[in-house]
């Protein structure tokens, strides 16, 4: 099946098996995801429009108990329910348009650059001339937009489970979804876990896992079998960068990810982070790993994309200095993570 995007570039929509809808999921918190997160009611049961502060969106979740970041809502632009999650877009008074999945903020127009640029350029500037890149998740297209900056890249595959996320992003976030317009992009709507299993061994130079949090459709993307599939899909010395949560909120999840990655990836294993004002705790981390092969020194990028004059859209957030600094951890995190990472 094929679908046309806004620019008339044809993107392929394959028939990879689609994961079962989340209502049927009763995993009970296995594989490093705490029971408390898997069994408590989550935000899909309400829209996120605050019952406490009328006219505000409040982000309430068992993943960050006892706190709720709020944004003033000018107008709700879209509300829908896909096979996997509730999807909402609203116009905020200070952060532009906001994309929310199951009551959790995925991006705002104002600060999305801090996430999309870092999750993309931390891995891609760490290896010479990446050619084939896979994105798992990332249905808003922002990571694609960033990968498209690399002239060395010949092929960009993306596997996003939720078609509604892609459609809503194209409609409401054209400056983010612009990534889908690159002719090197092939869009697969389906389960990233199944997609990776079908990929030929050693296919990709880099895999970027732009997932939501590990409750709901993205849970398997934080588990060991998934990391093993990623490692298999990468060439020797290939790299993965995956959303790896907050050191303030989820050290238990991060320690689980680090332990799994240390077993699976025989090259480098490092944790980096960035600020994102609209994510809980104001920051989010990334796990960066490489497979056995040519050494990858994530802390010292081999390519300075910020000095590449051919960029048509200037980078808003990432630069080479921030790249190296992103791997410096607060002491409490260094003790918990640093001792386990190479
Ligand atoms: N392309 C943007 C998609 C964003 N993916 C990550 C969303 C994470 C949201 N929750 C953050 C919670 C931090 N602990």
Coordinates of C-alpha atoms and ligand atoms in Angstrom, one line a residue:
X1 CA 0.0 0.0 0.0
X2 CA 1.3 3.5 -0.7
X3 CA 0.3 6.9 0.7
X4 CA 1.1 10.3 -0.6
X5 CA 2.4 13.0 1.7
X6 CA 1.9 16.7 1.4
X7 CA 4.7 17.2 -1.1
X8 CA 3.6 14.5 -3.4
X9 CA 6.6 12.4 -2.5
X10 CA 5.4 8.8 -2.2
X11 CA 6.1 7.1 1.1
X12 CA 5.5 3.4 1.5
X13 CA 3.2 2.1 4.1
X14 CA 4.0 -1.6 4.6
X15 CA 1.9 -4.3 6.2
X16 CA 4.2 -5.2 9.1
X17 CA 2.2 -6.8 11.9
X18 CA 0.7 -4.1 14.1
X19 CA 0.9 -4.6 17.9
X20 CA -2.2 -5.4 19.8
X21 CA -4.2 -2.4 21.1
X22 CA -3.1 -1.3 24.6
X23 CA -6.5 -2.2 26.2
X24 CA -5.5 -5.9 25.9
X25 CA -2.1 -5.4 27.5
X26 CA -1.8 -6.8 31.0
X27 CA 1.9 -7.4 31.3
X28 CA 2.1 -6.6 35.0
X29 CA 5.4 -4.7 34.9
X30 CA 8.0 -7.2 33.7
X31 CA 11.5 -6.6 32.3
X32 CA 12.6 -3.7 34.3
X33 CA 9.4 -1.6 34.2
X34 CA 8.2 -1.3 37.8
X35 CA 4.9 -2.9 38.7
X36 CA 3.6 0.4 40.0
X37 CA 3.8 1.9 36.5
X38 CA 2.2 -1.0 34.7
X39 CA -0.7 -1.7 37.0
X40 CA -1.9 1.8 38.0
X41 CA -4.6 3.6 36.0
X42 CA -2.9 5.9 33.5
X43 CA -3.7 9.1 31.9
X44 CA -5.6 7.6 28.9
X45 CA -8.7 7.8 31.0
X46 CA -9.0 11.6 30.8
X47 CA -7.9 14.3 28.4
X48 CA -5.4 16.1 30.6
X49 CA -7.5 19.2 30.7
X50 CA -7.1 20.0 34.4
X51 CA -10.1 19.4 36.7
X52 CA -8.2 21.5 39.3
X53 CA -7.2 24.5 37.2
X54 CA -9.9 25.4 34.7
X55 CA -8.5 26.3 31.3
X56 CA -5.1 24.6 32.0
X57 CA -3.6 21.3 30.8
X58 CA -2.1 19.3 33.7
X59 CA 0.2 16.4 33.1
X60 CA -0.7 13.8 35.7
X61 CA 0.7 10.3 35.6
X62 CA 1.8 7.5 37.9
X63 CA 5.2 7.9 36.3
X64 CA 5.7 11.2 38.2
X65 CA 3.5 10.9 41.3
X66 CA 2.9 14.0 43.4
X67 CA 3.6 16.5 40.6
X68 CA 1.8 17.9 37.6
X69 CA 3.3 20.4 35.2
X70 CA 0.6 22.7 33.8
X71 CA 0.3 24.8 30.6
X72 CA -2.4 27.4 30.0
X73 CA -4.7 26.3 27.1
X74 CA -5.8 28.8 24.5
X75 CA -7.7 26.3 22.4
X76 CA -8.0 22.6 22.0
X77 CA -7.4 22.0 18.3
X78 CA -7.7 18.2 18.0
X79 CA -8.9 15.3 20.2
X80 CA -9.0 11.7 18.9
X81 CA -8.6 8.1 20.0
X82 CA -6.5 5.9 17.9
X83 CA -6.2 2.1 18.2
X84 CA -3.3 2.7 20.7
X85 CA -3.8 6.0 22.6
X86 CA -5.6 9.2 23.1
X87 CA -4.2 12.0 20.8
X88 CA -4.7 15.7 21.6
X89 CA -3.3 18.9 20.2
X90 CA -3.8 22.2 21.9
X91 CA -2.7 25.8 21.5
X92 CA -0.9 26.9 24.6
X93 CA -0.4 30.5 25.6
X94 CA 3.4 30.3 26.0
X95 CA 4.8 27.2 24.3
X96 CA 2.9 27.2 20.9
X97 CA 1.0 24.1 19.8
X98 CA 1.4 21.0 22.0
X99 CA 1.1 17.3 21.1
X100 CA -0.2 15.1 23.9
X101 CA -0.5 11.3 23.8
X102 CA -2.5 9.6 26.6
X103 CA -2.2 12.8 28.7
X104 CA 1.6 13.1 28.3
X105 CA 3.3 15.9 26.5
X106 CA 5.3 14.6 23.5
X107 CA 6.4 18.0 22.1
X108 CA 5.7 21.7 22.1
X109 CA 6.6 24.0 19.2
X110 CA 8.8 26.1 21.5
X111 CA 11.1 23.4 23.0
X112 CA 10.9 20.4 20.6
X113 CA 14.3 21.4 19.2
X114 CA 16.1 20.5 22.4
X115 CA 14.9 16.9 22.2
X116 CA 14.8 16.2 18.4
X117 CA 18.2 17.7 17.7
X118 CA 19.9 16.0 20.6
X119 CA 18.5 12.5 20.1
X120 CA 19.5 12.7 16.5
X121 CA 22.9 14.5 16.4
X122 CA 24.4 12.8 19.5
X123 CA 24.5 9.5 17.6
X124 CA 24.9 10.7 14.0
X125 CA 27.8 13.1 14.8
X126 CA 29.6 10.3 16.6
X127 CA 30.2 8.1 13.5
X128 CA 31.7 9.1 10.1
X129 CA 29.3 9.5 7.2
X130 CA 26.2 7.6 8.3
X131 CA 24.3 6.1 5.2
X132 CA 21.4 4.1 6.5
X133 CA 19.4 5.2 9.5
X134 CA 16.3 3.7 11.2
X135 CA 13.9 5.5 13.4
X136 CA 11.6 3.6 15.7
X137 CA 8.6 5.7 16.8
X138 CA 9.2 9.4 16.0
X139 CA 5.8 9.7 14.2
X140 CA 5.8 13.4 14.5
X141 CA 8.7 13.6 11.9
X142 CA 11.0 15.8 14.0
X143 CA 13.8 13.2 14.1
X144 CA 13.5 12.7 10.3
X145 CA 13.8 16.4 9.9
X146 CA 17.1 16.3 11.7
X147 CA 18.5 13.2 10.0
X148 CA 17.7 14.9 6.6
X149 CA 20.5 17.4 7.4
X150 CA 23.1 14.7 6.6
X151 CA 24.2 14.6 3.0
X152 CA 25.9 11.2 3.6
X153 CA 22.6 9.6 4.4
X154 CA 21.1 7.6 1.6
X155 CA 18.2 5.8 3.2
X156 CA 16.0 6.7 6.2
X157 CA 13.5 4.1 7.4
X158 CA 10.9 4.9 10.0
X159 CA 8.5 2.5 11.8
X160 CA 5.8 4.2 13.8
X161 CA 3.0 2.2 15.3
X162 CA 0.3 4.9 15.3
X163 CA -0.8 6.3 12.0
X164 CA -2.9 9.0 13.8
X165 CA 0.3 10.5 15.2
X166 CA 1.7 11.0 11.7
X167 CA -1.5 12.4 10.3
X168 CA -2.0 14.8 13.2
X169 CA 1.6 16.0 13.1
X170 CA 1.3 16.7 9.3
X171 CA -1.8 18.7 10.0
X172 CA -0.8 20.7 13.0
X173 CA 3.0 20.7 13.2
X174 CA 4.2 21.3 9.6
X175 CA 7.6 22.5 10.8
X176 CA 8.2 19.2 12.6
X177 CA 6.5 16.8 10.1
X178 CA 8.5 18.4 7.3
X179 CA 10.9 15.5 7.9
X180 CA 8.4 13.2 6.0
X181 CA 8.9 15.2 2.8
X182 CA 12.5 14.1 2.4
X183 CA 12.7 11.6 -0.6
X184 CA 15.1 9.3 1.3
X185 CA 12.3 8.5 3.9
X186 CA 10.3 5.3 3.9
X187 CA 7.4 5.3 6.3
X188 CA 6.3 1.9 7.8
X189 CA 3.2 1.9 10.0
X190 CA 3.5 -1.0 12.3
X191 CA 5.1 -2.5 15.4
X192 CA 8.8 -1.5 15.7
X193 CA 9.6 -4.8 17.5
X194 CA 8.3 -6.8 14.6
X195 CA 9.9 -4.5 12.0
X196 CA 13.3 -5.0 13.6
X197 CA 13.0 -8.7 13.7
X198 CA 12.4 -8.7 9.9
X199 CA 15.4 -6.5 9.2
X200 CA 18.5 -8.1 7.6
X201 CA 21.4 -8.4 10.1
X202 CA 23.9 -5.4 9.9
X203 CA 21.6 -3.2 7.8
X204 CA 21.9 0.1 9.6
X205 CA 24.6 2.5 10.6
X206 CA 22.4 4.1 13.3
X207 CA 19.0 3.4 15.0
X208 CA 17.2 6.1 16.8
X209 CA 14.4 5.1 19.2
X210 CA 12.1 8.1 19.7
X211 CA 9.6 6.5 22.0
X212 CA 7.0 7.6 24.4
X213 CA 7.2 6.4 28.0
X214 CA 7.3 2.7 29.0
X215 CA 3.6 2.5 29.9
X216 CA 1.4 1.8 26.9
X217 CA 2.4 1.1 23.3
X218 CA 6.1 1.8 23.9
X219 CA 6.7 -0.6 26.8
X220 CA 8.5 -3.2 24.8
X221 CA 11.0 -0.6 23.5
X222 CA 12.6 -0.5 26.9
X223 CA 13.1 -4.3 27.2
X224 CA 16.1 -6.5 26.6
X225 CA 14.8 -8.5 23.6
X226 CA 14.2 -5.2 21.8
X227 CA 17.8 -4.0 22.4
X228 CA 19.0 -7.4 21.1
X229 CA 17.1 -6.8 17.9
X230 CA 18.5 -3.4 17.6
X231 CA 22.1 -4.7 18.0
X232 CA 21.4 -7.3 15.3
X233 CA 20.1 -4.7 12.9
X234 CA 23.3 -2.6 13.3
X235 CA 26.5 -3.0 11.4
X236 CA 29.7 -3.5 13.4
X237 CA 30.5 -0.2 15.1
X238 CA 26.9 1.0 14.5
X239 CA 25.1 3.2 17.0
X240 CA 21.8 3.4 18.8
X241 CA 20.3 6.3 20.7
X242 CA 17.2 5.7 22.7
X243 CA 14.9 7.9 24.8
X244 CA 16.1 7.1 28.4
X245 CA 13.9 9.0 30.8
X246 CA 14.8 11.4 33.7
X247 CA 17.5 10.9 36.3
X248 CA 15.2 12.8 38.7
X249 CA 12.2 10.5 38.3
X250 CA 13.2 7.2 36.8
X251 CA 16.6 6.0 38.0
X252 CA 15.2 2.5 38.5
X253 CA 14.2 2.4 34.8
X254 CA 17.6 3.9 33.7
X255 CA 19.6 1.4 35.8
X256 CA 17.6 -1.4 34.1
X257 CA 18.3 0.0 30.6
X258 CA 22.0 0.5 31.4
X259 CA 22.3 -3.1 32.7
X260 CA 20.5 -4.5 29.6
X261 CA 22.6 -2.4 27.2
X262 CA 25.9 -3.5 29.0
X263 CA 25.0 -7.1 28.2
X264 CA 23.8 -6.5 24.7
X265 CA 26.1 -3.9 23.2
X266 CA 29.8 -4.8 23.2
X267 CA 31.1 -1.4 22.2
X268 CA 30.4 1.8 24.1
X269 CA 27.5 2.4 26.5
X270 CA 26.9 6.0 27.7
X271 CA 24.0 8.1 29.1
X272 CA 23.5 11.7 28.0
X273 CA 20.8 14.2 28.7
X274 CA 19.2 17.5 27.6
X275 CA 16.9 20.0 29.1
X276 CA 13.3 20.0 27.9
X277 CA 11.2 22.5 29.9
X278 CA 7.9 20.8 29.2
X279 CA 9.0 17.3 30.1
X280 CA 8.5 16.3 33.8
X281 CA 11.5 17.4 35.8
X282 CA 12.6 19.6 32.9
X283 CA 15.1 17.1 31.5
X284 CA 15.3 13.8 29.6
X285 CA 18.1 11.3 29.0
X286 CA 19.3 9.3 26.1
X287 CA 21.1 5.9 26.1
X288 CA 23.8 5.8 23.5
X289 CA 25.4 2.4 22.6
X290 CA 27.6 1.0 19.9
X291 CA 28.1 -2.6 18.6
X292 CA 31.4 -4.4 18.6
X293 CA 33.6 -3.1 15.7
X294 CA 35.2 0.3 15.0
X295 CA 35.4 2.2 18.3
X296 CA 32.8 4.9 18.9
X297 CA 33.8 7.6 21.3
X298 CA 30.4 9.3 21.9
X299 CA 31.9 12.0 24.1
X300 CA 34.0 13.4 21.3
X301 CA 32.0 13.8 18.0
X302 CA 33.8 13.1 14.8
X303 CA 31.5 15.4 12.8
X304 CA 30.5 19.1 13.5
X305 CA 27.1 19.5 11.9
X306 CA 26.8 22.9 13.6
X307 CA 29.7 24.1 11.4
X308 CA 28.2 22.8 8.2
X309 CA 27.3 25.9 6.1
X310 CA 25.0 24.0 3.8
X311 CA 22.2 23.8 6.4
X312 CA 19.1 25.5 5.2
X313 CA 17.5 25.6 8.7
X314 CA 19.9 26.6 11.3
X315 CA 20.2 24.4 14.4
X316 CA 18.4 25.9 17.4
X317 CA 19.9 23.8 20.2
X318 CA 22.6 21.3 19.3
X319 CA 26.3 22.3 19.0
X320 CA 29.5 20.4 19.4
X321 CA 30.2 21.8 22.9
X322 CA 26.8 20.7 24.1
X323 CA 27.4 17.3 22.6
X324 CA 30.4 16.6 24.9
X325 CA 28.7 18.3 27.9
X326 CA 25.6 16.2 27.5
X327 CA 27.6 13.2 28.9
X328 CA 28.6 15.0 32.1
X329 CA 26.3 13.7 34.9
X330 CA 25.4 15.1 38.3
X331 CA 27.2 13.1 41.1
X332 CA 24.2 11.1 42.2
X333 CA 23.5 10.0 38.6
X334 CA 27.2 9.3 38.0
X335 CA 27.3 7.0 40.9
X336 CA 24.2 5.1 39.8
X337 CA 24.8 5.1 36.0
X338 CA 28.4 6.0 35.4
X339 CA 29.8 3.0 37.3
X340 CA 27.8 0.8 35.0
X341 CA 28.5 2.5 31.7
X342 CA 31.8 2.1 29.8
Ligands
LIG1 N1 9.6 13.4 18.7 C1 9.2 13.7 20.0 C2 8.6 12.6 20.7 C3 8.9 12.6 22.1 N2 9.2 11.3 22.6 C4 9.6 11.3 24.0 C5 8.4 11.7 24.9 C6 8.7 11.5 26.3 C7 7.6 12.1 27.1 N3 7.7 11.9 28.5 C8 8.8 12.4 29.1 C9 8.9 11.9 30.5 C10 10.2 12.2 31.1 N4 10.5 11.4 32.2

